[in-house]
Tab-separated table of C-alpha atoms in Angstrom:
chain	number	residue	atom	x	y	z
A	1227	UNK	CA	29.950	-102.604	-0.363
A	1228	UNK	CA	27.591	-100.603	1.028
A	1229	UNK	CA	26.528	-97.368	-0.449
A	1230	UNK	CA	25.562	-95.830	2.923
A	1231	UNK	CA	25.379	-96.332	6.394
A	1232	UNK	CA	22.891	-98.647	7.676
A	1233	UNK	CA	21.018	-99.254	10.821
A	1234	UNK	CA	21.412	-103.012	10.142
A	1235	UNK	CA	25.373	-101.867	9.985
A	1236	UNK	CA	24.626	-100.184	13.167
A	1237	UNK	CA	22.723	-102.828	14.725
A	1238	UNK	CA	25.527	-105.671	14.069
A	1239	UNK	CA	28.457	-103.774	15.352
A	1240	UNK	CA	26.473	-103.421	18.590
A	1241	UNK	CA	25.521	-106.793	19.142
A	1242	UNK	CA	27.251	-108.955	16.673
A	1243	UNK	CA	24.136	-110.295	14.788
A	1244	UNK	CA	20.802	-109.976	13.290
A	1245	UNK	CA	17.970	-107.616	15.037
A	1246	UNK	CA	14.667	-106.499	14.876
A	1247	UNK	CA	12.148	-104.349	15.859
A	1248	UNK	CA	9.393	-105.235	17.502
A	1249	UNK	CA	6.425	-102.627	17.578
A	1250	UNK	CA	4.600	-102.019	20.227
A	1251	UNK	CA	1.132	-99.606	21.365
A	1252	UNK	CA	0.723	-98.397	25.385
A	1253	UNK	CA	-1.890	-97.057	24.003
A	1254	UNK	CA	-1.087	-93.062	24.417
A	1255	UNK	CA	-2.038	-90.427	22.275
A	1256	UNK	CA	-0.849	-86.916	20.540
A	1257	UNK	CA	-1.514	-83.316	21.681
A	1258	UNK	CA	-2.166	-83.098	18.384
A	1259	UNK	CA	-4.938	-85.484	18.366
A	1260	UNK	CA	-6.502	-85.022	21.914
A	1261	UNK	CA	-7.569	-81.265	21.538
A	1262	UNK	CA	-4.049	-79.790	23.310
A	1263	UNK	CA	-2.782	-78.762	19.813
A	1264	UNK	CA	-5.832	-79.981	17.571
A	1265	UNK	CA	-8.052	-82.775	16.706
A	1266	UNK	CA	-6.626	-83.539	13.544
A	1267	UNK	CA	-2.983	-84.397	14.016
A	1268	UNK	CA	-1.015	-84.799	11.229
A	1269	UNK	CA	-2.289	-84.064	7.344
A	1270	UNK	CA	-0.519	-87.110	6.751
A	1271	UNK	CA	-1.226	-89.133	10.547
A	1272	UNK	CA	-3.048	-92.553	10.156
A	1273	UNK	CA	-6.498	-93.090	11.971
A	1274	UNK	CA	-3.800	-95.585	13.966
A	1275	UNK	CA	-1.330	-93.107	14.498
A	1276	UNK	CA	1.322	-95.172	12.361
A	1277	UNK	CA	1.403	-97.595	14.848
A	1278	UNK	CA	-0.143	-101.511	14.938
A	1279	UNK	CA	-3.103	-101.011	17.035
A	1280	UNK	CA	-2.440	-103.912	19.180
A	1281	UNK	CA	-3.349	-101.754	22.366
A	1282	UNK	CA	-7.251	-101.223	21.102
A	1283	UNK	CA	-7.441	-105.303	20.897
A	1284	UNK	CA	-6.952	-105.045	25.121
A	1285	UNK	CA	-3.523	-106.792	24.195
A	1286	UNK	CA	-1.022	-106.476	26.947
A	1287	UNK	CA	2.755	-105.214	25.745
A	1288	UNK	CA	3.857	-108.923	27.218
A	1289	UNK	CA	1.017	-110.161	25.042
A	1290	UNK	CA	1.901	-108.165	21.665
A	1291	UNK	CA	5.871	-108.824	22.209
A	1292	UNK	CA	4.622	-112.529	22.399
A	1293	UNK	CA	2.538	-111.768	19.134
A	1294	UNK	CA	5.353	-110.117	17.277
A	1295	UNK	CA	8.097	-111.881	18.575
A	1296	UNK	CA	6.939	-115.569	16.889
A	1297	UNK	CA	5.765	-114.271	13.365
A	1298	UNK	CA	9.231	-112.583	13.025
A	1299	UNK	CA	11.032	-115.714	14.232
A	1300	UNK	CA	9.197	-117.414	11.638
A	1301	UNK	CA	10.265	-115.016	8.435
A	1302	UNK	CA	13.674	-113.856	9.801
A	1303	UNK	CA	16.369	-115.606	12.332
A	1304	UNK	CA	16.958	-113.099	14.690
A	1305	UNK	CA	16.709	-113.515	18.370
A	1306	UNK	CA	16.986	-110.142	19.743
A	1307	UNK	CA	15.020	-107.587	19.558
A	1308	UNK	CA	14.542	-103.657	19.801
A	1309	UNK	CA	11.306	-103.059	21.305
A	1310	UNK	CA	9.839	-100.030	19.189
A	1311	UNK	CA	7.191	-97.901	20.705
A	1312	UNK	CA	5.654	-96.682	17.464
A	1313	UNK	CA	2.136	-95.650	17.803
A	1314	UNK	CA	1.327	-92.235	18.485
A	1315	UNK	CA	3.440	-89.649	21.070
A	1316	UNK	CA	5.005	-91.670	23.489
A	1317	UNK	CA	6.072	-89.226	25.373
A	1318	UNK	CA	3.280	-87.475	25.685
A	1319	UNK	CA	2.262	-87.725	29.623
A	1320	UNK	CA	3.849	-87.009	32.581
A	1321	UNK	CA	7.615	-88.635	33.947
A	1322	UNK	CA	5.316	-90.795	35.699
A	1323	UNK	CA	3.376	-92.537	33.497
A	1324	UNK	CA	6.295	-92.722	31.067
A	1325	UNK	CA	8.004	-94.613	34.055
A	1326	UNK	CA	4.629	-96.841	34.617
A	1327	UNK	CA	4.609	-98.014	30.950
A	1328	UNK	CA	8.485	-98.545	30.367
A	1329	UNK	CA	8.430	-100.771	33.611
A	1330	UNK	CA	6.287	-102.932	31.050
A	1331	UNK	CA	9.445	-103.774	29.073
A	1332	UNK	CA	10.877	-105.576	31.901
A	1333	UNK	CA	11.690	-109.026	31.453
A	1334	UNK	CA	10.569	-109.275	27.726
A	1335	UNK	CA	13.081	-112.384	26.052
A	1336	UNK	CA	15.462	-110.950	23.810
A	1337	UNK	CA	14.513	-106.959	24.256
A	1338	UNK	CA	18.305	-105.316	23.595
A	1339	UNK	CA	17.311	-101.932	23.074
A	1340	UNK	CA	14.560	-99.014	22.558
A	1341	UNK	CA	13.270	-96.658	19.883
A	1342	UNK	CA	10.791	-94.482	21.193
A	1343	UNK	CA	8.275	-92.451	18.834
A	1344	UNK	CA	7.496	-88.535	19.447
A	1345	UNK	CA	7.180	-85.409	19.054
A	1346	UNK	CA	9.671	-82.535	20.055
A	1347	UNK	CA	7.509	-80.469	22.166
A	1348	UNK	CA	6.995	-83.731	24.666
A	1349	UNK	CA	10.238	-83.705	25.849
A	1350	UNK	CA	11.583	-82.648	29.249
A	1351	UNK	CA	14.804	-83.391	30.794
A	1352	UNK	CA	13.030	-85.190	33.590
A	1353	UNK	CA	11.554	-87.672	30.881
A	1354	UNK	CA	14.998	-87.670	29.357
A	1355	UNK	CA	16.874	-88.896	31.766
A	1356	UNK	CA	14.030	-91.530	32.166
A	1357	UNK	CA	14.879	-92.959	29.123
A	1358	UNK	CA	19.063	-92.678	29.467
A	1359	UNK	CA	19.002	-94.116	33.137
A	1360	UNK	CA	17.020	-97.576	31.348
A	1361	UNK	CA	20.575	-98.432	30.410
A	1362	UNK	CA	20.347	-100.382	26.825
A	1363	UNK	CA	22.679	-100.965	24.569
A	1364	UNK	CA	21.016	-99.388	21.539
A	1365	UNK	CA	18.281	-96.394	22.697
A	1366	UNK	CA	16.968	-94.134	20.170
A	1367	UNK	CA	14.729	-91.032	20.117
A	1368	UNK	CA	12.826	-91.293	16.671
A	1369	UNK	CA	11.498	-87.413	16.275
A	1370	UNK	CA	9.885	-86.174	13.855
A	1371	UNK	CA	10.385	-83.156	12.251
A	1372	UNK	CA	9.172	-83.730	8.032
A	1373	UNK	CA	10.534	-80.430	6.616
A	1374	UNK	CA	12.716	-77.557	8.394
A	1375	UNK	CA	10.282	-75.454	6.517
A	1376	UNK	CA	7.731	-73.892	9.362
A	1377	UNK	CA	5.506	-72.769	6.277
A	1378	UNK	CA	5.152	-75.933	5.822
A	1379	UNK	CA	5.211	-76.942	9.469
A	1380	UNK	CA	2.398	-74.975	9.493
A	1381	UNK	CA	0.336	-76.225	6.149
A	1382	UNK	CA	1.074	-79.882	7.540
A	1383	UNK	CA	-0.689	-79.146	10.418
A	1384	UNK	CA	2.787	-80.203	12.823
A	1385	UNK	CA	2.324	-77.860	15.665
A	1386	UNK	CA	5.953	-76.944	16.263
A	1387	UNK	CA	8.839	-75.137	14.417
A	1388	UNK	CA	11.960	-76.603	13.595
A	1389	UNK	CA	13.559	-74.142	15.955
A	1390	UNK	CA	11.407	-76.253	18.716
A	1391	UNK	CA	12.675	-79.251	16.921
A	1392	UNK	CA	16.449	-78.396	16.895
A	1393	UNK	CA	16.246	-77.910	20.519
A	1394	UNK	CA	13.937	-82.024	21.896
A	1395	UNK	CA	17.500	-83.211	19.924
A	1396	UNK	CA	20.249	-80.542	21.486
A	1397	UNK	CA	18.001	-81.542	24.754
A	1398	UNK	CA	18.241	-85.359	24.139
A	1399	UNK	CA	22.174	-84.992	22.901
A	1400	UNK	CA	22.656	-83.276	25.953
A	1401	UNK	CA	21.546	-86.908	28.025
A	1402	UNK	CA	23.265	-89.135	25.790
A	1403	UNK	CA	20.309	-90.187	24.136
A	1404	UNK	CA	20.484	-90.736	20.052
A	1405	UNK	CA	18.075	-89.230	17.758
A	1406	UNK	CA	16.834	-90.297	14.552
A	1407	UNK	CA	14.940	-87.519	12.748
A	1408	UNK	CA	12.246	-88.165	10.627
A	1409	UNK	CA	11.984	-86.292	7.646
A	1410	UNK	CA	9.156	-86.359	3.861
A	1411	UNK	CA	9.729	-86.188	0.428
A	1412	UNK	CA	6.914	-84.649	-1.644
A	1413	UNK	CA	5.036	-82.112	1.280
A	1414	UNK	CA	2.437	-79.996	-0.500
A	1415	UNK	CA	4.273	-77.084	-1.785
A	1416	UNK	CA	7.580	-78.298	-1.196
A	1417	UNK	CA	10.114	-78.876	-3.530
A	1418	UNK	CA	12.751	-80.815	-4.054
A	1419	UNK	CA	15.118	-77.740	-3.387
A	1420	UNK	CA	13.077	-77.516	-0.727
A	1421	UNK	CA	13.337	-81.587	0.933
A	1422	UNK	CA	17.635	-80.853	0.443
A	1423	UNK	CA	17.373	-77.922	2.908
A	1424	UNK	CA	16.016	-80.148	5.154
A	1425	UNK	CA	18.496	-82.733	5.089
A	1426	UNK	CA	21.350	-79.644	5.345
A	1427	UNK	CA	19.630	-78.208	8.463
A	1428	UNK	CA	19.909	-81.602	10.175
A	1429	UNK	CA	23.332	-82.322	9.300
A	1430	UNK	CA	23.696	-79.266	11.513
A	1431	UNK	CA	22.513	-80.577	14.403
A	1432	UNK	CA	23.873	-83.306	16.529
A	1433	UNK	CA	21.640	-86.405	15.157
A	1434	UNK	CA	23.059	-90.147	14.941
A	1435	UNK	CA	19.974	-91.148	12.803
A	1436	UNK	CA	17.357	-90.212	9.379
A	1437	UNK	CA	14.597	-91.918	8.323
A	1438	UNK	CA	13.357	-90.529	4.154
A	1439	UNK	CA	9.833	-90.880	4.048
A	1440	UNK	CA	8.525	-90.445	0.542
A	1441	UNK	CA	4.507	-88.768	0.965
A	1442	UNK	CA	1.943	-91.412	0.327
A	1443	UNK	CA	-2.113	-90.724	0.414
A	1444	UNK	CA	-3.504	-92.968	3.466
A	1445	UNK	CA	-7.448	-93.999	4.325
A	1446	UNK	CA	-8.603	-91.644	7.331
A	1447	UNK	CA	-6.011	-89.000	6.850
A	1448	UNK	CA	-6.813	-85.079	6.498
A	1449	UNK	CA	-4.523	-85.449	3.284
A	1450	UNK	CA	-6.578	-87.575	1.153
A	1451	UNK	CA	-9.353	-84.488	1.085
A	1452	UNK	CA	-6.779	-82.836	-0.482
A	1453	UNK	CA	-6.074	-85.723	-2.667
A	1454	UNK	CA	-9.350	-86.312	-3.172
A	1455	UNK	CA	-9.946	-82.720	-4.324
A	1456	UNK	CA	-7.951	-82.819	-6.793
A	1457	UNK	CA	-5.149	-80.158	-4.735
A	1458	UNK	CA	-2.531	-82.993	-3.613
A	1459	UNK	CA	-0.747	-85.039	-5.929
A	1460	UNK	CA	1.994	-88.158	-4.904
A	1461	UNK	CA	5.432	-87.586	-5.314
A	1462	UNK	CA	6.394	-90.206	-8.074
A	1463	UNK	CA	8.945	-93.137	-7.749
A	1464	UNK	CA	11.627	-91.353	-9.926
A	1465	UNK	CA	11.087	-87.899	-8.529
A	1466	UNK	CA	11.054	-89.321	-5.344
A	1467	UNK	CA	14.671	-91.769	-5.929
A	1468	UNK	CA	16.268	-88.509	-7.752
A	1469	UNK	CA	15.567	-86.156	-4.274
A	1470	UNK	CA	16.836	-89.529	-2.188
A	1471	UNK	CA	19.555	-89.852	-4.262
A	1472	UNK	CA	21.034	-86.354	-3.759
A	1473	UNK	CA	19.865	-86.389	-0.027
A	1474	UNK	CA	21.973	-89.476	1.119
A	1475	UNK	CA	24.528	-87.639	-1.533
A	1476	UNK	CA	25.135	-84.586	0.790
A	1477	UNK	CA	24.413	-85.970	4.373
A	1478	UNK	CA	26.864	-87.189	6.927
A	1479	UNK	CA	28.617	-89.646	7.039
A	1480	UNK	CA	28.336	-90.986	10.990
A	1481	UNK	CA	24.803	-91.073	10.269
A	1482	UNK	CA	22.408	-94.226	10.466
A	1483	UNK	CA	20.099	-94.339	7.689
A	1484	UNK	CA	17.341	-96.471	8.834
A	1485	UNK	CA	14.466	-96.284	6.541
A	1486	UNK	CA	14.990	-95.570	2.653
A	1487	UNK	CA	11.198	-95.214	1.870
A	1488	UNK	CA	7.108	-95.406	3.396
A	1489	UNK	CA	5.696	-98.390	3.358
A	1490	UNK	CA	1.939	-98.261	3.914
A	1491	UNK	CA	-0.189	-101.031	6.191
A	1492	UNK	CA	-2.627	-103.266	4.380
A	1493	UNK	CA	-5.377	-101.262	3.576
A	1494	UNK	CA	-4.012	-98.232	4.207
A	1495	UNK	CA	-2.917	-97.328	1.331
A	1496	UNK	CA	-4.635	-94.740	-1.382
A	1497	UNK	CA	-2.011	-93.425	-3.814
A	1498	UNK	CA	0.599	-93.933	-4.876
A	1499	UNK	CA	0.559	-97.044	-6.465
A	1500	UNK	CA	3.863	-97.748	-7.057
A	1501	UNK	CA	5.124	-97.513	-2.904
A	1502	UNK	CA	3.492	-101.148	-2.680
A	1503	UNK	CA	6.426	-101.961	-4.724
A	1504	UNK	CA	9.070	-102.156	-2.053
A	1505	UNK	CA	11.812	-104.607	-3.189
A	1506	UNK	CA	11.212	-102.869	-6.649
A	1507	UNK	CA	11.912	-99.374	-5.474
A	1508	UNK	CA	14.471	-99.905	-3.171
A	1509	UNK	CA	16.815	-101.958	-5.713
A	1510	UNK	CA	16.039	-98.579	-7.383
A	1511	UNK	CA	17.525	-96.576	-5.328
A	1512	UNK	CA	20.372	-98.739	-5.227
A	1513	UNK	CA	21.006	-98.527	-9.106
A	1514	UNK	CA	20.525	-95.166	-8.859
A	1515	UNK	CA	23.251	-94.755	-6.979
A	1516	UNK	CA	25.673	-96.276	-9.101
A	1517	UNK	CA	24.572	-94.696	-11.958
A	1518	UNK	CA	25.301	-91.937	-10.425
A	1519	UNK	CA	28.072	-93.015	-8.153
A	1520	UNK	CA	27.492	-91.526	-5.477
A	1521	UNK	CA	27.599	-93.053	-1.984
A	1522	UNK	CA	26.514	-91.369	1.409
A	1523	UNK	CA	28.503	-87.783	1.919
A	1524	UNK	CA	29.694	-87.867	-1.171
A	1525	UNK	CA	28.887	-84.492	-2.215
A	1526	UNK	CA	29.956	-82.710	0.645
A	1527	UNK	CA	33.582	-81.052	1.294
A	1528	UNK	CA	35.337	-83.239	2.828
A	1529	UNK	CA	34.194	-86.319	0.613
A	1530	UNK	CA	37.101	-89.213	-0.807
A	1531	UNK	CA	37.647	-89.512	-4.282
A	1532	UNK	CA	36.380	-93.041	-4.048
A	1533	UNK	CA	32.967	-94.736	-1.542
A	1534	UNK	CA	34.500	-96.279	1.658
A	1535	UNK	CA	33.379	-99.751	2.656
A	1536	UNK	CA	30.252	-98.962	4.790
A	1537	UNK	CA	31.007	-102.738	7.226
A	1538	UNK	CA	32.011	-106.140	5.668
A	1539	UNK	CA	30.985	-109.103	6.542
A	1540	UNK	CA	31.305	-109.432	10.046
A	1541	UNK	CA	29.698	-105.756	10.534
A	1542	UNK	CA	32.618	-103.612	11.359
A	1543	UNK	CA	33.454	-100.398	10.795
A	1544	UNK	CA	35.579	-97.841	11.274
A	1545	UNK	CA	35.752	-97.222	15.201
A	1546	UNK	CA	35.701	-93.161	14.441
A	1547	UNK	CA	32.592	-93.487	12.695
A	1548	UNK	CA	30.371	-95.100	15.093
A	1549	UNK	CA	28.782	-92.233	17.246
A	1550	UNK	CA	30.368	-89.041	15.142
A	1551	UNK	CA	29.053	-85.612	15.580
A	1552	UNK	CA	29.887	-82.077	14.220
A	1553	UNK	CA	33.579	-81.996	14.892
A	1554	UNK	CA	34.277	-85.703	15.189
A	1555	UNK	CA	36.035	-87.754	12.738
A	1556	UNK	CA	34.307	-89.608	10.979
A	1557	UNK	CA	35.243	-92.735	8.577
A	1558	UNK	CA	37.623	-90.527	6.492
A	1559	UNK	CA	39.991	-89.332	8.888
A	1560	UNK	CA	38.210	-85.520	8.628
A	1561	UNK	CA	36.084	-83.258	10.255
A	1562	UNK	CA	32.144	-83.206	9.987
């Protein structure tokens, strides 16, 4: 029994086998870095834009794909892959430039789907139509919200509002593009109550997925300056697990959880040290959910008395849950 609807389950539903992500760097930038909004970027964002930085090594997209495919094939048995456009904002360009970038994906061996990381203020109907018309079985728009509190968004220099995020989600939904929202716990000036309020905000929108992040201090970020000055203390492991478990308990049951914690790339992490302990932390999250008898959506008004089987050995899941949106039936046969 699994206590939440994870991405592995979703992908097994779609393809019947394991699927891995391959991060790709198209060399895009961000309006929060090139001077359009600011040159500082979000206070937590690394100089590589949370990506691999392989574009700076003059590696073409097929070369990047081959590089990661070779590495991943030694670790996993996957034969299918999702192209993850991860670095910076991958729709911060014209429609023609985006089409040219996406055309580079044609013919990549094992390509099964696409995840595009971007910002809500870098989208329009033409770009979304272009993305949808790729016709891939799984297409995700990784869209950063981080917090539904506009004061927090200003504090962390996001450069957009929660309302702009909501508008972008509705626009993507209108084109049939699944949105994976990014949310951060431990932001400067925020409490657990603020974090949970952001989860409730997302519950009211037609998002299909979510990534939970714990805020950590990375090298070369504005956040490190606050940390060095003693003006920021990272969220503790136990505090994060407590907030995450409660967040999962109120999350809509149809929302796919893509990530439970943030990871730093080698050489990036400054603090806190517990971020390095990925497997330990994931195990402790699982144990906390068991101890508290928590599963996804259990604190919602429509929750049953017992947790559902999120998926079995074959990766099957009740058909009514996949892609459900507010007003649709969830796995419990009730309205969400």
